[in-house]
């Protein structure tokens, strides 16, 4: 591979061996599709789609490349240029995946959005991203876009899945059918923008993180060395591409590593999920704590009828994975979930319980090879000190890996603030133990200060979840005259348990025993559900705002029943 201007080419030598590149550039689509076909793997299954109502569609690498090429031709034929912004807004169907890759093939920039977003979050993001084209469905278009479409002046083209399109839009069926299945992939430069991902909005207004084609080096590398993806692996990433996990590890990393991806159109359903693993012989499974806790809630019994012997490696991301979930999964699936940590900003997995490494339940694992992580104290005056093992501070990374964001769209100052003294500051708090394992403490914003103690919500939540009655917990600090703040917990219960004053007392007693009186929650309230982002993260800031009667802030990513 020979693109001399790639960032830190030497450092990413291992990654570089996994991709081809051009003499004069690098393009994610070339690495994900084209070269596999050129190397004689066109017939291998790239994507097996499981439709909501039981139908399936299989696409080989050659099929995917041809479909991506048709997309690239359609976009180009409508006057779009390299660098233009193409948004994807639909459920998990093969056209979403091929549309993303076709956009990259044509040198354009792709932004996936959750199809369940309401009109406002969609509009805001398309405005921020100056969308030129949108790939969506007729139903979504009519309900969420049509009313304001004309006001978004940048938007030139709306492609509609299927054979018919509302006025002013183009039907994809005939357009793709008429387009040639060949397209010379644009030789983008390694630093050309490829993807814009909006963050989950857990802590506030979502940011648009800009990622470049060179990121593919790190996707290739981390797919191989954090998720154990090898050619031919049957792999299922349960994340939607509307969230960075569903693109970095739901499209790019798996295809670059030439796996066969399972794509499930449906939302979480326990029997469907267990059945999918058994029937499709899934080998590597990448999911999230919110789903794992839902499985735990149903109990090990529900999993017993299924054969999970195909599973080789299980990984989890997005939120801290409670130790309880790790031991539970080892029992039920025969393999533990391997927690890993990263952010929209980092574009790829930074810290992981890596294949072959001893799993420490409750730990995020160790930094990936080539990634330098530190625990930092930031003084009032802004100076940074690196902390030693066992101390809690802000988790920071030495920038320079290929999938790191290159900007927050239109927010230079916010971006600049992330970098101090040669560190990228993550906004998360963590601790490193003497063996180099990193332990998540909480988001800096969620930290609770009570009677001189600093408490991360995660340890309190994990202790509560160990109680047989508790399914999920969200913990916040509420102001208190004497202690500064006191710990308050919101919990949902497992089936067979009902809220009662007695249970509340029992839970407080359980937490006091596990955590000590200073850290245990002073008050526990029962809830049917906890507020979560669409990517499945508990929104503690919302629990807190509601508790204090404050404005709810940006809730554009809050999960609702709307779809
Ligand atoms: P926003 O930045 O908009 O507030 P967000 O931080 O939730 O939202 P993402 O980039 O999707 O947006 O999520 C990254 C964050 O998720 C991390 O900073 C961390 O707080 C949390 N996270 C991800 N993986 C883990 C993990 N394995 N353990 C603990 N926390 C994790
Ligand atoms: Mg964040």
CSV table of N, CA and C in Angstrom, one decimal, residues 405-469:
chain,number,residue,atom,x,y,z
A,405,UNK,N,-11.7,11.8,14.8
A,405,UNK,CA,-12.5,12.9,14.1
A,405,UNK,C,-11.5,14.0,13.7
A,406,UNK,N,-11.9,14.7,12.6
A,406,UNK,CA,-11.0,15.8,12.1
A,406,UNK,C,-11.7,17.2,12.5
A,407,UNK,N,-12.9,17.1,12.9
A,407,UNK,CA,-13.6,18.4,13.2
A,407,UNK,C,-15.0,18.1,13.8
A,408,UNK,N,-15.5,19.0,14.6
A,408,UNK,CA,-16.9,19.1,14.9
A,408,UNK,C,-17.4,20.1,13.9
A,409,UNK,N,-18.4,19.6,13.1
A,409,UNK,CA,-18.9,20.5,12.0
A,409,UNK,C,-19.3,21.8,12.6
A,410,UNK,N,-18.8,22.9,12.0
A,410,UNK,CA,-19.1,24.3,12.3
A,410,UNK,C,-18.9,24.6,13.8
A,411,UNK,N,-18.1,23.8,14.5
A,411,UNK,CA,-17.9,24.1,15.9
A,411,UNK,C,-16.5,24.0,16.3
A,412,UNK,N,-15.7,24.9,15.7
A,412,UNK,CA,-14.2,24.9,15.8
A,412,UNK,C,-13.8,25.0,17.3
A,413,UNK,N,-14.5,25.9,18.0
A,413,UNK,CA,-14.1,26.2,19.4
A,413,UNK,C,-14.3,25.0,20.3
A,414,UNK,N,-15.5,24.3,20.0
A,414,UNK,CA,-15.8,23.1,20.8
A,414,UNK,C,-14.8,22.0,20.5
A,415,UNK,N,-14.4,21.9,19.3
A,415,UNK,CA,-13.4,20.9,18.9
A,415,UNK,C,-12.1,21.2,19.5
A,416,UNK,N,-11.6,22.5,19.4
A,416,UNK,CA,-10.3,22.9,20.0
A,416,UNK,C,-10.2,22.6,21.4
A,417,UNK,N,-11.3,22.7,22.1
A,417,UNK,CA,-11.3,22.5,23.6
A,417,UNK,C,-11.0,21.1,24.0
A,418,UNK,N,-11.2,20.2,23.0
A,418,UNK,CA,-11.0,18.7,23.4
A,418,UNK,C,-9.5,18.4,23.5
A,419,UNK,N,-8.7,19.3,22.9
A,419,UNK,CA,-7.2,19.0,22.9
A,419,UNK,C,-6.4,19.9,23.8
A,420,UNK,N,-5.7,19.4,24.7
A,420,UNK,CA,-4.9,20.1,25.6
A,420,UNK,C,-3.5,19.4,25.8
A,421,UNK,N,-2.5,20.2,25.7
A,421,UNK,CA,-1.1,19.6,25.9
A,421,UNK,C,-0.9,18.3,25.3
A,422,UNK,N,-1.3,18.1,24.0
A,422,UNK,CA,-1.0,16.9,23.3
A,422,UNK,C,-1.9,15.7,23.7
A,423,UNK,N,-3.0,16.0,24.4
A,423,UNK,CA,-4.0,15.0,24.8
A,423,UNK,C,-5.3,15.3,24.1
A,424,UNK,N,-6.0,14.3,23.8
A,424,UNK,CA,-7.5,14.4,23.5
A,424,UNK,C,-8.2,14.0,24.8
A,425,UNK,N,-9.0,15.0,25.3
A,425,UNK,CA,-9.7,14.7,26.5
A,425,UNK,C,-11.1,14.2,26.2
A,426,UNK,N,-11.5,13.0,26.8
A,426,UNK,CA,-12.7,12.3,26.4
A,426,UNK,C,-13.9,12.8,27.1
A,427,UNK,N,-13.8,13.5,28.2
A,427,UNK,CA,-15.0,13.8,29.0
A,427,UNK,C,-15.5,12.7,29.9
A,428,UNK,N,-14.8,11.5,29.8
A,428,UNK,CA,-15.2,10.4,30.7
A,428,UNK,C,-14.2,10.3,31.8
A,429,UNK,N,-14.6,9.8,33.0
A,429,UNK,CA,-13.6,9.5,34.1
A,429,UNK,C,-13.4,8.1,34.2
A,430,UNK,N,-12.1,7.7,34.5
A,430,UNK,CA,-11.7,6.3,34.5
A,430,UNK,C,-10.5,6.2,35.5
A,431,UNK,N,-10.2,4.9,35.7
A,431,UNK,CA,-9.1,4.6,36.6
A,431,UNK,C,-8.3,3.4,35.9
A,432,UNK,N,-7.0,3.4,36.0
A,432,UNK,CA,-6.2,2.3,35.4
A,432,UNK,C,-5.7,1.5,36.6
A,433,UNK,N,-5.8,0.2,36.5
A,433,UNK,CA,-5.2,-0.6,37.6
A,433,UNK,C,-3.8,-1.0,37.3
A,434,UNK,N,-3.2,-1.6,38.3
A,434,UNK,CA,-1.7,-1.9,38.2
A,434,UNK,C,-1.4,-2.8,37.0
A,435,UNK,N,-2.4,-3.5,36.5
A,435,UNK,CA,-2.1,-4.4,35.3
A,435,UNK,C,-2.4,-3.8,34.0
A,436,UNK,N,-2.8,-2.5,34.1
A,436,UNK,CA,-3.1,-1.8,32.8
A,436,UNK,C,-4.5,-1.8,32.3
A,437,UNK,N,-5.4,-2.5,33.1
A,437,UNK,CA,-6.8,-2.5,32.7
A,437,UNK,C,-7.4,-1.1,33.1
A,438,UNK,N,-8.3,-0.6,32.3
A,438,UNK,CA,-9.0,0.6,32.5
A,438,UNK,C,-10.4,0.3,33.0
A,439,UNK,N,-10.9,1.1,34.0
A,439,UNK,CA,-12.2,1.0,34.6
A,439,UNK,C,-12.9,2.3,34.5
A,440,UNK,N,-14.1,2.2,33.9
A,440,UNK,CA,-14.9,3.3,33.7
A,440,UNK,C,-15.6,3.8,35.0
A,441,UNK,N,-15.5,5.1,35.3
A,441,UNK,CA,-16.1,5.6,36.5
A,441,UNK,C,-17.4,6.3,36.2
A,442,UNK,N,-17.4,7.1,35.2
A,442,UNK,CA,-18.7,7.9,34.8
A,442,UNK,C,-18.3,9.0,33.9
A,443,UNK,N,-19.3,9.6,33.3
A,443,UNK,CA,-19.0,10.8,32.5
A,443,UNK,C,-18.7,11.9,33.5
A,444,UNK,N,-17.8,12.8,33.1
A,444,UNK,CA,-17.4,13.9,34.0
A,444,UNK,C,-18.7,14.6,34.4
A,445,UNK,N,-19.7,14.8,33.5
A,445,UNK,CA,-20.9,15.5,33.9
A,445,UNK,C,-21.8,14.8,34.9
A,446,UNK,N,-21.6,13.5,35.0
A,446,UNK,CA,-22.5,12.7,35.8
A,446,UNK,C,-21.9,12.5,37.2
A,447,UNK,N,-20.7,12.9,37.4
A,447,UNK,CA,-20.1,12.7,38.7
A,447,UNK,C,-20.8,13.3,39.9
A,448,UNK,N,-20.9,12.5,41.0
A,448,UNK,CA,-21.6,13.0,42.1
A,448,UNK,C,-20.6,13.3,43.3
A,449,UNK,N,-20.8,14.5,43.8
A,449,UNK,CA,-19.9,14.9,44.9
A,449,UNK,C,-20.7,14.9,46.2
A,450,UNK,N,-20.4,14.0,47.1
A,450,UNK,CA,-21.2,13.9,48.4
A,450,UNK,C,-20.3,13.9,49.6
A,451,UNK,N,-20.4,14.8,50.5
A,451,UNK,CA,-19.6,14.8,51.7
A,451,UNK,C,-18.1,14.6,51.4
A,452,UNK,N,-17.6,15.3,50.4
A,452,UNK,CA,-16.2,15.1,50.1
A,452,UNK,C,-15.8,13.9,49.3
A,453,UNK,N,-16.8,13.0,49.0
A,453,UNK,CA,-16.5,11.8,48.2
A,453,UNK,C,-16.9,12.1,46.8
A,454,UNK,N,-16.1,11.6,45.8
A,454,UNK,CA,-16.6,11.6,44.4
A,454,UNK,C,-17.1,10.2,44.0
A,455,UNK,N,-18.3,10.2,43.5
A,455,UNK,CA,-18.9,9.0,43.2
A,455,UNK,C,-19.3,8.9,41.8
A,456,UNK,N,-18.9,7.8,41.1
A,456,UNK,CA,-19.4,7.6,39.7
A,456,UNK,C,-20.6,6.8,39.8
A,457,UNK,N,-21.6,7.2,38.9
A,457,UNK,CA,-22.9,6.5,39.0
A,457,UNK,C,-22.8,5.0,38.6
A,458,UNK,N,-21.7,4.6,37.8
A,458,UNK,CA,-21.6,3.3,37.4
A,458,UNK,C,-21.5,2.3,38.5
A,459,UNK,N,-20.7,2.6,39.5
A,459,UNK,CA,-20.5,1.6,40.6
A,459,UNK,C,-21.7,1.4,41.4
A,460,UNK,N,-22.5,2.5,41.6
A,460,UNK,CA,-23.7,2.4,42.3
A,460,UNK,C,-24.8,1.6,41.5
A,461,UNK,N,-24.8,1.9,40.2
A,461,UNK,CA,-25.8,1.2,39.3
A,461,UNK,C,-25.4,-0.3,39.3
A,462,UNK,N,-24.1,-0.6,39.2
A,462,UNK,CA,-23.7,-2.0,39.1
A,462,UNK,C,-24.1,-2.8,40.4
A,463,UNK,N,-23.9,-2.1,41.5
A,463,UNK,CA,-24.3,-2.8,42.8
A,463,UNK,C,-25.8,-3.0,42.9
A,464,UNK,N,-26.6,-2.1,42.4
A,464,UNK,CA,-28.0,-2.2,42.4
A,464,UNK,C,-28.5,-3.4,41.5
A,465,UNK,N,-27.8,-3.5,40.4
A,465,UNK,CA,-28.2,-4.5,39.4
A,465,UNK,C,-27.9,-5.9,39.9
A,466,UNK,N,-27.0,-6.0,40.8
A,466,UNK,CA,-26.7,-7.3,41.4
A,466,UNK,C,-27.8,-7.9,42.2
A,467,UNK,N,-28.7,-7.0,42.7
A,467,UNK,CA,-29.9,-7.4,43.4
A,467,UNK,C,-30.9,-8.1,42.5
A,468,UNK,N,-31.4,-9.2,42.9
A,468,UNK,CA,-32.3,-10.0,42.0
A,468,UNK,C,-33.5,-9.3,41.4
A,469,UNK,N,-33.9,-8.2,42.2
A,469,UNK,CA,-35.1,-7.5,41.7
A,469,UNK,C,-34.9,-6.5,40.7
